[in-house]
PDB file of C-alpha atoms in Angstrom:
ATOM      1  CA  ARG A   1     105.391 149.072  80.253  1.00 82.00           C
ATOM      2  CA  LEU A   2     103.322 146.140  78.844  1.00 83.00           C
ATOM      3  CA  LEU A   3     105.073 143.681  81.117  1.00 82.00           C
ATOM      4  CA  LEU A   4     104.189 145.773  84.283  1.00 82.00           C
ATOM      5  CA  VAL A   5     100.520 146.074  83.126  1.00 84.00           C
ATOM      6  CA  TYR A   6     100.360 142.234  82.714  1.00 82.00           C
ATOM      7  CA  ALA A   7     101.926 141.866  86.207  1.00 80.00           C
ATOM      8  CA  LEU A   8      99.453 144.210  87.704  1.00 81.00           C
ATOM      9  CA  ALA A   9      96.497 142.582  85.943  1.00 80.00           C
ATOM     10  CA  VAL A  10      97.500 139.019  87.278  1.00 76.00           C
ATOM     11  CA  ALA A  11      98.544 140.594  90.788  1.00 75.00           C
ATOM     12  CA  LEU A  12      95.512 142.766  91.473  1.00 75.00           C
ATOM     13  CA  PRO A  13      92.901 140.035  91.541  1.00 71.00           C
ATOM     14  CA  LEU A  14      95.132 138.251  93.967  1.00 67.00           C
ATOM     15  CA  LEU A  15      95.720 141.174  96.262  1.00 67.00           C
ATOM     16  CA  LEU A  16      91.926 141.815  96.288  1.00 67.00           C
ATOM     17  CA  PHE A  17      91.251 138.124  97.662  1.00 64.00           C
ATOM     18  CA  PHE A  18      94.589 137.976  99.715  1.00 58.00           C
ATOM     19  CA  VAL A  19      92.621 137.012 102.621  1.00 55.00           C
ATOM     20  CA  VAL A  20      91.613 133.605 100.999  1.00 54.00           C
ATOM     21  CA  GLY A  21      94.297 131.283 101.960  1.00 55.00           C
ATOM     22  CA  ARG A  22      95.131 129.477  98.679  1.00 55.00           C
ATOM     23  CA  PHE A  23      95.993 132.824  97.266  1.00 53.00           C
ATOM     24  CA  ARG A  24      98.219 133.724 100.157  1.00 57.00           C
ATOM     25  CA  LEU A  25     101.047 131.598  99.967  1.00 58.00           C
ATOM     26  CA  PRO A  26     102.182 131.528  96.506  1.00 61.00           C
ATOM     27  CA  LEU A  27     101.861 135.420  96.460  1.00 60.00           C
ATOM     28  CA  LEU A  28     103.967 135.927  99.655  1.00 63.00           C
ATOM     29  CA  PRO A  29     107.607 135.943  98.226  1.00 70.00           C
ATOM     30  CA  VAL A  30     106.399 138.698  95.571  1.00 68.00           C
ATOM     31  CA  LEU A  31     104.591 140.732  98.412  1.00 67.00           C
ATOM     32  CA  ALA A  32     107.584 140.475 100.777  1.00 72.00           C
ATOM     33  CA  ILE A  33     109.994 141.922  97.848  1.00 77.00           C
ATOM     34  CA  ALA A  34     107.462 144.764  97.247  1.00 74.00           C
ATOM     35  CA  ALA A  35     106.919 145.233 100.996  1.00 74.00           C
ATOM     36  CA  ALA A  36     110.623 145.614 101.478  1.00 79.00           C
ATOM     37  CA  ALA A  37     110.845 148.086  98.628  1.00 78.00           C
ATOM     38  CA  GLY A  38     108.056 149.835 100.336  1.00 75.00           C
ATOM     39  CA  ALA A  39     109.800 150.039 103.717  1.00 76.00           C
ATOM     40  CA  GLN A  40     112.908 151.106 102.412  1.00 78.00           C
ATOM     41  CA  ARG A  41     111.218 153.994 100.413  1.00 75.00           C
ATOM     42  CA  LEU A  42     109.251 155.007 103.597  1.00 73.00           C
ATOM     43  CA  TRP A  43     112.614 154.920 105.605  1.00 75.00           C
ATOM     44  CA  ARG A  44     114.385 157.235 103.112  1.00 74.00           C
ATOM     45  CA  ALA A  45     111.358 159.768 102.964  1.00 72.00           C
ATOM     46  CA  ARG A  46     111.191 159.925 106.699  1.00 68.00           C
ATOM     47  CA  THR A  47     113.186 163.380 106.456  1.00 67.00           C
ATOM     48  CA  ALA A  48     111.193 164.671 103.557  1.00 66.00           C
ATOM     49  CA  GLY A  49     108.284 165.742 105.709  1.00 65.00           C
ATOM     50  CA  ILE A  50     104.960 164.080 106.839  1.00 63.00           C
ATOM     51  CA  ARG A  51     103.069 164.948 103.811  1.00 64.00           C
ATOM     52  CA  THR A  52     105.418 162.856 101.699  1.00 66.00           C
ATOM     53  CA  ILE A  53     105.070 159.579 103.743  1.00 67.00           C
ATOM     54  CA  ALA A  54     101.310 160.003 105.114  1.00 72.00           C
ATOM     55  CA  GLY A  55      99.810 158.232 101.952  1.00 71.00           C
ATOM     56  CA  PRO A  56     101.906 155.231 101.897  1.00 69.00           C
ATOM     57  CA  ALA A  57     102.016 155.153 105.655  1.00 72.00           C
ATOM     58  CA  ALA A  58      98.172 155.025 105.703  1.00 75.00           C
ATOM     59  CA  LEU A  59      98.178 152.474 103.308  1.00 71.00           C
ATOM     60  CA  VAL A  60     100.331 150.157 105.299  1.00 70.00           C
ATOM     61  CA  ILE A  61      98.587 150.909 108.477  1.00 73.00           C
ATOM     62  CA  GLY A  62      95.337 150.240 106.828  1.00 71.00           C
ATOM     63  CA  GLY A  63      96.604 146.944 105.398  1.00 66.00           C
ATOM     64  CA  LEU A  64      97.849 145.627 108.572  1.00 66.00           C
ATOM     65  CA  LEU A  65      94.600 146.517 110.569  1.00 67.00           C
ATOM     66  CA  LEU A  66      92.609 144.937 107.695  1.00 60.00           C
ATOM     67  CA  SER A  67      94.620 141.875 107.690  1.00 59.00           C
ATOM     68  CA  HIS A  68      94.353 141.212 111.397  1.00 58.00           C
ATOM     69  CA  SER A  69      90.674 142.201 111.631  1.00 56.00           C
ATOM     70  CA  ALA A  70      87.803 139.706 111.619  1.00 57.00           C
ATOM     71  CA  LEU A  71      86.100 141.522 109.018  1.00 56.00           C
ATOM     72  CA  LEU A  72      87.260 139.467 106.178  1.00 53.00           C
ATOM     73  CA  GLY A  73      87.099 136.374 108.283  1.00 53.00           C
ATOM     74  CA  VAL A  74      90.979 136.264 108.378  1.00 50.00           C
ATOM     75  CA  ALA A  75      90.923 135.926 112.338  1.00 52.00           C
ATOM     76  CA  GLN A  76      88.516 132.883 111.967  1.00 58.00           C
ATOM     77  CA  ASP A  77      89.725 129.317 112.874  1.00 63.00           C
ATOM     78  CA  SER A  78      89.442 127.527 109.558  1.00 72.00           C
ATOM     79  CA  THR A  79      91.276 124.494 110.470  1.00 79.00           C
ATOM     80  CA  TRP A  80      88.062 122.503 111.468  1.00 84.00           C
ATOM     81  CA  HIS A  81      87.777 121.866 107.693  1.00 85.00           C
ATOM     82  CA  TYR A  82      91.147 119.923 107.658  1.00 90.00           C
ATOM     83  CA  TYR A  83      89.853 117.712 110.685  1.00 91.00           C
ATOM     84  CA  THR A  84      86.721 116.875 108.524  1.00 90.00           C
ATOM     85  CA  LEU A  85      88.878 115.748 105.821  1.00 90.00           C
ATOM     86  CA  GLN A  86      90.856 113.827 108.054  1.00 92.00           C
ATOM     87  CA  GLY A  87      87.823 112.159 109.327  1.00 92.00           C
ATOM     88  CA  GLU A  88      86.755 111.203 105.859  1.00 92.00           C
ATOM     89  CA  ALA A  89      90.132 109.613 104.810  1.00 93.00           C
ATOM     90  CA  LEU A  90      90.342 107.748 108.080  1.00 93.00           C
ATOM     91  CA  TYR A  91      86.706 106.462 107.831  1.00 91.00           C
ATOM     92  CA  ARG A  92      87.605 105.259 104.192  1.00 91.00           C
ATOM     93  CA  GLN A  93      90.608 103.357 105.561  1.00 93.00           C
ATOM     94  CA  GLY A  94      88.470 101.749 108.189  1.00 90.00           C
ATOM     95  CA  ARG A  95      89.937 103.562 111.074  1.00 91.00           C
ATOM     96  CA  LEU A  96      86.507 104.460 112.708  1.00 90.00           C
ATOM     97  CA  ASP A  97      87.796 105.564 116.344  1.00 90.00           C
ATOM     98  CA  ARG A  98      90.375 107.946 114.743  1.00 94.00           C
ATOM     99  CA  ALA A  99      87.735 109.177 112.250  1.00 93.00           C
ATOM    100  CA  ILE A 100      85.146 109.915 114.976  1.00 93.00           C
ATOM    101  CA  ALA A 101      87.937 111.659 117.046  1.00 93.00           C
ATOM    102  CA  ALA A 102      88.779 113.843 113.903  1.00 94.00           C
ATOM    103  CA  TYR A 103      85.272 114.775 113.275  1.00 93.00           C
ATOM    104  CA  GLU A 104      84.877 115.703 116.907  1.00 93.00           C
ATOM    105  CA  GLU A 105      87.723 117.793 116.754  1.00 93.00           C
ATOM    106  CA  SER A 106      86.431 119.519 113.705  1.00 92.00           C
ATOM    107  CA  LEU A 107      83.122 120.120 115.517  1.00 92.00           C
ATOM    108  CA  ARG A 108      84.697 121.443 118.661  1.00 92.00           C
ATOM    109  CA  ARG A 109      86.395 124.172 116.214  1.00 89.00           C
ATOM    110  CA  ASN A 110      83.201 124.849 114.295  1.00 88.00           C
ATOM    111  CA  PRO A 111      80.176 123.735 116.093  1.00 88.00           C
ATOM    112  CA  GLN A 112      78.024 124.991 112.885  1.00 87.00           C
ATOM    113  CA  ALA A 113      79.267 122.661 110.231  1.00 88.00           C
ATOM    114  CA  PRO A 114      76.417 120.574 109.082  1.00 90.00           C
ATOM    115  CA  ALA A 115      78.279 118.467 106.649  1.00 90.00           C
ATOM    116  CA  THR A 116      80.718 117.463 109.497  1.00 92.00           C
ATOM    117  CA  MET A 117      77.609 116.829 111.760  1.00 92.00           C
ATOM    118  CA  ASN A 118      76.022 114.536 109.170  1.00 92.00           C
ATOM    119  CA  ALA A 119      79.269 112.641 108.581  1.00 92.00           C
ATOM    120  CA  LEU A 120      79.740 111.974 112.359  1.00 93.00           C
ATOM    121  CA  ALA A 121      76.085 110.897 112.818  1.00 93.00           C
ATOM    122  CA  TYR A 122      76.449 108.440 109.998  1.00 92.00           C
ATOM    123  CA  LEU A 123      79.618 107.169 111.485  1.00 93.00           C
ATOM    124  CA  TYR A 124      78.085 106.604 114.703  1.00 93.00           C
ATOM    125  CA  ALA A 125      75.048 104.973 113.158  1.00 91.00           C
ATOM    126  CA  GLU A 126      77.395 102.863 111.444  1.00 88.00           C
ATOM    127  CA  GLN A 127      79.036 101.641 114.616  1.00 88.00           C
ATOM    128  CA  GLY A 128      75.624 101.648 116.320  1.00 87.00           C
ATOM    129  CA  SER A 129      77.136 103.686 119.166  1.00 87.00           C
ATOM    130  CA  ASP A 130      76.059 106.934 120.826  1.00 88.00           C
ATOM    131  CA  LEU A 131      73.019 106.757 118.709  1.00 90.00           C
ATOM    132  CA  GLU A 132      71.284 109.608 120.784  1.00 93.00           C
ATOM    133  CA  ARG A 133      73.838 112.035 119.677  1.00 93.00           C
ATOM    134  CA  ALA A 134      73.687 110.828 116.124  1.00 92.00           C
ATOM    135  CA  GLU A 135      70.043 111.490 115.861  1.00 92.00           C
ATOM    136  CA  SER A 136      70.808 115.034 117.485  1.00 93.00           C
ATOM    137  CA  LEU A 137      73.687 115.770 115.018  1.00 92.00           C
ATOM    138  CA  ALA A 138      71.720 114.435 111.961  1.00 92.00           C
ATOM    139  CA  ARG A 139      68.718 116.514 112.994  1.00 92.00           C
ATOM    140  CA  SER A 140      71.121 119.596 113.428  1.00 92.00           C
ATOM    141  CA  ALA A 141      72.487 118.972 110.034  1.00 91.00           C
ATOM    142  CA  LEU A 142      68.972 118.714 108.566  1.00 88.00           C
ATOM    143  CA  ALA A 143      67.723 122.011 110.254  1.00 90.00           C
ATOM    144  CA  GLN A 144      70.989 124.100 109.206  1.00 88.00           C
ATOM    145  CA  ALA A 145      71.696 123.088 105.713  1.00 83.00           C
ATOM    146  CA  PRO A 146      68.706 122.730 103.203  1.00 82.00           C
ATOM    147  CA  ARG A 147      71.166 121.777 100.280  1.00 85.00           C
ATOM    148  CA  LEU A 148      72.151 118.668 102.358  1.00 87.00           C
ATOM    149  CA  ARG A 149      68.728 117.684 103.057  1.00 89.00           C
ATOM    150  CA  ALA A 150      68.610 114.218 101.333  1.00 90.00           C
ATOM    151  CA  HIS A 151      71.802 113.228 102.742  1.00 91.00           C
ATOM    152  CA  ALA A 152      70.934 114.232 106.326  1.00 91.00           C
ATOM    153  CA  LEU A 153      67.633 112.542 105.900  1.00 92.00           C
ATOM    154  CA  ASP A 154      69.448 109.509 104.848  1.00 93.00           C
ATOM    155  CA  THR A 155      71.664 109.481 107.829  1.00 92.00           C
ATOM    156  CA  LEU A 156      68.869 110.169 110.015  1.00 92.00           C
ATOM    157  CA  GLY A 157      66.930 107.510 108.806  1.00 93.00           C
ATOM    158  CA  TRP A 158      69.819 105.199 109.322  1.00 93.00           C
ATOM    159  CA  VAL A 159      70.080 106.366 112.765  1.00 93.00           C
ATOM    160  CA  LEU A 160      66.593 105.898 113.492  1.00 94.00           C
ATOM    161  CA  PHE A 161      66.549 102.338 112.123  1.00 94.00           C
ATOM    162  CA  ARG A 162      69.628 101.584 114.394  1.00 92.00           C
ATOM    163  CA  ARG A 163      67.655 102.957 117.318  1.00 92.00           C
ATOM    164  CA  GLY A 164      64.623 100.665 116.528  1.00 92.00           C
ATOM    165  CA  ASP A 165      62.261 103.306 115.275  1.00 92.00           C
ATOM    166  CA  LEU A 166      61.314 101.526 112.137  1.00 93.00           C
ATOM    167  CA  PRO A 167      58.393 103.743 110.879  1.00 94.00           C
ATOM    168  CA  GLY A 168      60.402 106.819 111.521  1.00 93.00           C
ATOM    169  CA  ALA A 169      63.434 105.446 109.594  1.00 92.00           C
ATOM    170  CA  ALA A 170      61.253 104.451 106.687  1.00 94.00           C
ATOM    171  CA  ALA A 171      59.553 108.037 106.368  1.00 94.00           C
ATOM    172  CA  ALA A 172      63.041 109.579 106.554  1.00 92.00           C
ATOM    173  CA  LEU A 173      64.751 107.285 104.065  1.00 91.00           C
ATOM    174  CA  GLU A 174      61.592 107.643 101.464  1.00 93.00           C
ATOM    175  CA  GLU A 175      61.839 111.161 101.775  1.00 91.00           C
ATOM    176  CA  ALA A 176      65.617 111.217 101.161  1.00 90.00           C
ATOM    177  CA  ILE A 177      65.354 108.876  98.270  1.00 90.00           C
ATOM    178  CA  ALA A 178      62.985 111.313  96.615  1.00 90.00           C
ATOM    179  CA  GLY A 179      65.187 114.383  97.329  1.00 88.00           C
ATOM    180  CA  PHE A 180      68.420 113.028  95.667  1.00 88.00           C
ATOM    181  CA  ALA A 181      69.135 114.871  92.458  1.00 87.00           C
ATOM    182  CA  PRO A 182      69.687 112.899  89.329  1.00 87.00           C
ATOM    183  CA  TRP A 183      73.535 113.108  89.411  1.00 89.00           C
ATOM    184  CA  GLU A 184      73.452 111.519  92.948  1.00 87.00           C
ATOM    185  CA  ALA A 185      72.632 107.945  91.952  1.00 88.00           C
ATOM    186  CA  ARG A 186      75.041 106.231  94.023  1.00 88.00           C
ATOM    187  CA  GLN A 187      73.869 108.293  97.215  1.00 88.00           C
ATOM    188  CA  ARG A 188      70.202 107.422  96.217  1.00 88.00           C
ATOM    189  CA  ALA A 189      71.025 103.806  95.914  1.00 91.00           C
ATOM    190  CA  ASP A 190      72.854 103.672  99.432  1.00 88.00           C
ATOM    191  CA  ALA A 191      69.477 105.330 100.616  1.00 89.00           C
ATOM    192  CA  VAL A 192      67.529 102.463  99.045  1.00 91.00           C
ATOM    193  CA  ALA A 193      69.752  99.949 100.482  1.00 91.00           C
ATOM    194  CA  HIS A 194      69.223 101.499 103.900  1.00 88.00           C
ATOM    195  CA  LEU A 195      65.305 101.298 103.142  1.00 89.00           C
TER     196      LEU A 195
END
């Protein structure tokens, strides 16, 4: 019984957060065994009467409906994040054209991702290409994510510099430098270099 209580204590939080992808895969074999045992029990109880199988059947149907609904975000496409990570890795490798393609795919899948907008805008500014779009992306990131304000201002300042708007660039970069947290010394140094 102690082992059963322990197993339930470990499994219960995982079951509650099963819709979160990182919990789903490791728990799948255990859940498959439990589902098979439950299906077998339901099959055996089918002749016992509707009252005997109504509760377990309602749980199974409710679980199926919940797991395929958008209520908990299960139906959302979360692959956009992987394209953002791929873009970051490609940028670090110096493969800028492929990085741009990965960021663009990420934004196609999730147009409301301010960190991705900011990264793509910065990459365009680094290349000196599509600067009008870069400015639009940087301003969108700035408007959507106050927590990224200093980073987005740095990107916006760099874009404005590349577009030739030196006063606008200086104002954005000065505000960015003042906005970085104490633990963001490297990012502040980048903004100072841009300024």
